[in-house]
XYZ file of C-alpha atoms in Angstrom:
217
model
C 15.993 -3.073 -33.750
C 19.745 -4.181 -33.307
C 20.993 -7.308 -31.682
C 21.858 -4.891 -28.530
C 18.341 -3.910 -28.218
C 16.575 -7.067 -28.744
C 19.288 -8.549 -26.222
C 18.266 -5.364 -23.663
C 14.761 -5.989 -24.600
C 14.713 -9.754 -23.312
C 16.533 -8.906 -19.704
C 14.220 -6.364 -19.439
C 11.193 -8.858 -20.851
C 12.885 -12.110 -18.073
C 12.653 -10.075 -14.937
C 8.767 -8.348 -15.883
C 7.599 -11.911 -16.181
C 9.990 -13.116 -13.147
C 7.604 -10.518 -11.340
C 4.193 -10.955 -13.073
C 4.904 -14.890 -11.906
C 5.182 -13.670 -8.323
C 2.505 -11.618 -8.438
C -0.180 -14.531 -10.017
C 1.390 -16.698 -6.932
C 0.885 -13.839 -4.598
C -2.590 -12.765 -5.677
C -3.583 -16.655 -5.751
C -2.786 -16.608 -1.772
C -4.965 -13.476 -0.890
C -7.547 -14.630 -3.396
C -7.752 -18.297 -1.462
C -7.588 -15.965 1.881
C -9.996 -14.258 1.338
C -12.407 -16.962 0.288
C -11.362 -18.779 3.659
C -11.412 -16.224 6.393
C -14.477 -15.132 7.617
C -13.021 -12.292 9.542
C -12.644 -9.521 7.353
C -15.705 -6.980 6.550
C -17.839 -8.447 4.071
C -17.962 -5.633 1.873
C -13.723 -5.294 1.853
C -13.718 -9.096 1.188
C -15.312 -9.340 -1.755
C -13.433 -6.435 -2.846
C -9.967 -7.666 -2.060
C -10.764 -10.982 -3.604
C -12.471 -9.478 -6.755
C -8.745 -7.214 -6.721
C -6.628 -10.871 -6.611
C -8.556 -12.000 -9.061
C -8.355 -9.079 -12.199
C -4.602 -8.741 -11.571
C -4.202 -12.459 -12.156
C -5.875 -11.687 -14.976
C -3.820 -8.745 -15.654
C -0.114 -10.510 -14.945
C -0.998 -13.104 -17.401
C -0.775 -11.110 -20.104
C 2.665 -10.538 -19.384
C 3.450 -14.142 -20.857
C 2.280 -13.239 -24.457
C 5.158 -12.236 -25.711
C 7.093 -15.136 -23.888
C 8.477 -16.198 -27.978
C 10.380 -12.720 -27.451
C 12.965 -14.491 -25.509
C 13.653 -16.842 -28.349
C 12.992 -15.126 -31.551
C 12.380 -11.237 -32.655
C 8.916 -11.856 -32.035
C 6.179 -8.854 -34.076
C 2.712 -9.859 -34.466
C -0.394 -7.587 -36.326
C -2.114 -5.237 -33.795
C -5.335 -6.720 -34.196
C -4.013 -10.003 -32.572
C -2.030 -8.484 -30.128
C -4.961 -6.073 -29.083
C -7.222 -9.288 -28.971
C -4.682 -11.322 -26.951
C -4.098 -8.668 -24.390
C -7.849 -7.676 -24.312
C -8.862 -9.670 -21.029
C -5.531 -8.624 -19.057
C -5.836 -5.326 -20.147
C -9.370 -5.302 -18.426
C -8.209 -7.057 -15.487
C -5.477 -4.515 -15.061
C -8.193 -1.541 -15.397
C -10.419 -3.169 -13.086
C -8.069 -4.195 -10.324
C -7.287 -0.352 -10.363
C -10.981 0.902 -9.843
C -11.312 -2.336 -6.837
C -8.801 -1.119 -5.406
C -9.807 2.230 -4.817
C -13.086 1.041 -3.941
C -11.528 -1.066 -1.213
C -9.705 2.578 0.340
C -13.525 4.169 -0.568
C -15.121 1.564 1.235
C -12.818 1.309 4.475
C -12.503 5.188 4.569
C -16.122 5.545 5.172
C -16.184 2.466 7.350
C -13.312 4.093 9.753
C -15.135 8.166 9.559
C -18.362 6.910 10.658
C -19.189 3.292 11.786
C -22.741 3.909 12.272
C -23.046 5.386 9.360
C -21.516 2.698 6.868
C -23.576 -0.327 8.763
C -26.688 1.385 8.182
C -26.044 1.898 5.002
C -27.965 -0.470 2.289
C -24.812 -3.063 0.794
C -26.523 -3.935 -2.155
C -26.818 -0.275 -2.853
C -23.058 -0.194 -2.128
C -22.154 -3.120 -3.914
C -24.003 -1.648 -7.358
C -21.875 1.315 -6.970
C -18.253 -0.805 -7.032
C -19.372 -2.514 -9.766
C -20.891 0.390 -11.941
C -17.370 2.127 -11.108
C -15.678 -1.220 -12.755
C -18.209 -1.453 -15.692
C -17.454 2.261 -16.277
C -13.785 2.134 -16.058
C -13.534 -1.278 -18.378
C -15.435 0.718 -20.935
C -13.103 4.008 -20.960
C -10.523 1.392 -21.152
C -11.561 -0.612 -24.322
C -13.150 2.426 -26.071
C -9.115 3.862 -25.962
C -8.213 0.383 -27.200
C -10.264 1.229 -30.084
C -10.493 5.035 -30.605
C -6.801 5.380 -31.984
C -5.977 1.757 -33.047
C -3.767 2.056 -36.200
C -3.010 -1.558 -38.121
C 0.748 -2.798 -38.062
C 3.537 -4.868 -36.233
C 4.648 -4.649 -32.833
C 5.916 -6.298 -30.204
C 3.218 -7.497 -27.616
C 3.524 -5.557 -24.967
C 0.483 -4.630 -22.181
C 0.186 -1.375 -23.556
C 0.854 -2.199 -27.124
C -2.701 -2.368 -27.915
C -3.353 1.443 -27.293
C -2.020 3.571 -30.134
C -1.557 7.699 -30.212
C -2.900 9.481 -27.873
C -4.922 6.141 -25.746
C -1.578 5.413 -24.120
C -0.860 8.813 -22.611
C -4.463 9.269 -21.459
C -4.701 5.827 -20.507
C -1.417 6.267 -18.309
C -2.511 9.337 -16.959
C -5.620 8.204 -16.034
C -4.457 5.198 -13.754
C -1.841 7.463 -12.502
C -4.431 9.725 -11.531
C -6.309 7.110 -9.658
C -3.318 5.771 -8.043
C -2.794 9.045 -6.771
C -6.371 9.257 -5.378
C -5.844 5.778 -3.733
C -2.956 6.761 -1.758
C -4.745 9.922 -0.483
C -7.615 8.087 0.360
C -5.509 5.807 2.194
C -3.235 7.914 3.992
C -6.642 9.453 5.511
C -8.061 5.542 6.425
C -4.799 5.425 8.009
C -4.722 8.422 10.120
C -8.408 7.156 11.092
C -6.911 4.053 12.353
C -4.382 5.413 14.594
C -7.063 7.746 15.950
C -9.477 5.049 16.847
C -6.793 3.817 19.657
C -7.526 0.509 21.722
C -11.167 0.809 21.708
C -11.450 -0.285 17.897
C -7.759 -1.831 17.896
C -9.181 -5.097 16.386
C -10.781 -3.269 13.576
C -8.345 -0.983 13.203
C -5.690 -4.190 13.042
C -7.989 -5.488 10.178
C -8.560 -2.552 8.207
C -4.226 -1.838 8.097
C -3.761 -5.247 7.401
C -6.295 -5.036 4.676
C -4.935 -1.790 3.099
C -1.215 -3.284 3.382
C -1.701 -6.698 1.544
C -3.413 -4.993 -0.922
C -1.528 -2.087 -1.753
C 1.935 -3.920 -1.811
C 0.711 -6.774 -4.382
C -1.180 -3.951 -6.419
C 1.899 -1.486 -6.618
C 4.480 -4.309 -6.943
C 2.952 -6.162 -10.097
C-alpha cells in the first residue's frame, strides 16, 4: 500500500474508533439503565441490556488495530481471527437481540393477552437459542474459508472468500427484517391511542434507544 493509502487508511481508522468510543460510552448508559429502572417489560429489559452489552463487546474490537495509526501494522490471520473472535460474536449477537427485542414488543403490542399468558421461560429459551444459533453460523464462516496470511486487523478481516459476502448479507438481511418488524410495532403503537399511551410511550422509547445506538456503531 502507498503512503497515500496508509495515510487515507488511518483518517478513515481515527474517526471508526472516534465512533466505536461513543458507542462503548453510549451502550454503558443503557446497559446501567436498564439494570436500574424497573419500569420497562421484563422480557425487553433483559433484552436491551443483553444488546448494550455484545456491542460493547463488539466496538472493542475496533481498538485492535489501534498500532495502525503509528506504524503499517499486518499481523497473521490466525491472530487476528483470534483477537477479533469475542467482538465478532458480540457484533453477531447484538444483531439477533435486537431483533428479538422488535419480536418480542411486536407480539406484546398485537395481542397483550396473549404475550402475558404466554410461558417467559419458554420465551426466554427461544432468544437465546436464536443467539446460540446465530454465534455458531458466525464462527463456522470464520472458519469455513479461512486462508493463512497478513492483513490488516480489521472486524471483518477474519472472514476470508466467500464468509464475508454471506456474512454481510446475512446481517443485512436481518437488519432489514428488524426494521419491518419495527415499522409494524410502531404502527401498533400509534393505534393503541391514550388508553395504552404509557405502554405505548415505553415500547417507542425502547425501540428508539435501541435502534439508534445499534445502527450508529
Amino acid at each position: 500500500m502507498t503512503e497515500t493509502g496508509w495515510r487515507s487508511l488511518r483518517e478513515a481508522y481515527a474517526s471508526l474508533v472516534v465512533v466505536a468510543a461513543a458507542g462503548i460510552c453510549l451502550n454503558i448508559l443503557i446497559l446501567l439503565t436498564t439494570i436500574c429502572t424497573k419500569s420497562l417489560p421484563s422480557t425487553a429489559h433483559i433484552l436491551i441490556g443483553c444488546c448494550a452489552f455484545f456491542d460493547i463487546l463488539h466496538e472493542i474490537g475496533h481498538f485492535i488495530q489501534f498500532p495502525i495509526l503509528f506504524s503499517e501494522y499486518y499481523i497473521h490471520s490466525f491472530t487476528c481471527s483470534c483477537m477479533q473472535f469475542i467482538p465478532v460474536l458480540g457484533r453477531s449477537a447484538a444483531v439477533i437481540c435486537s431483533f428479538c427485542i422488535g419480536i418480542d414488543r411486536m407480539l406484546c403490542m398485537l395481542d397483550a393477552v396473549v404475550y402475558e399468558r404466554m410461558k417467559k421461560k419458554h420465551l426466554h429459551a427461544y432468544y437465546v437459542l436464536s443467539v446460540l444459533l446465530f454465534c455458531i453460523w458466525t464462527a463456522f464462516l470464520m472458519i469455513v474459508n479461512w486462508t493463512p496470511k497478513l492483513e490488516i486487523c480489521t472486524m471483518l478481516a477474519p472472514f476470508h472468500g466467500d464468509s464475508r459476502v454471506l456474512l454481510w448479507n446475512t446481517i443485512s438481511g436481518i437488519y432489514i427484517l428488524i426494521s419491518l418488524i419495527y415499522f409494524i410495532t410502531w404502527q401498533t403503537v400509534k393505534w393503541t391511542g391514550d388508553a395504552a399511551s404509557q405502554t405505548s410511550n415505553n415500547v417507542y422509547t425502547t425501540i428508539t434507544i435501541v435502534m439508534i445506538v445499534e445502527v450508529s456503531t
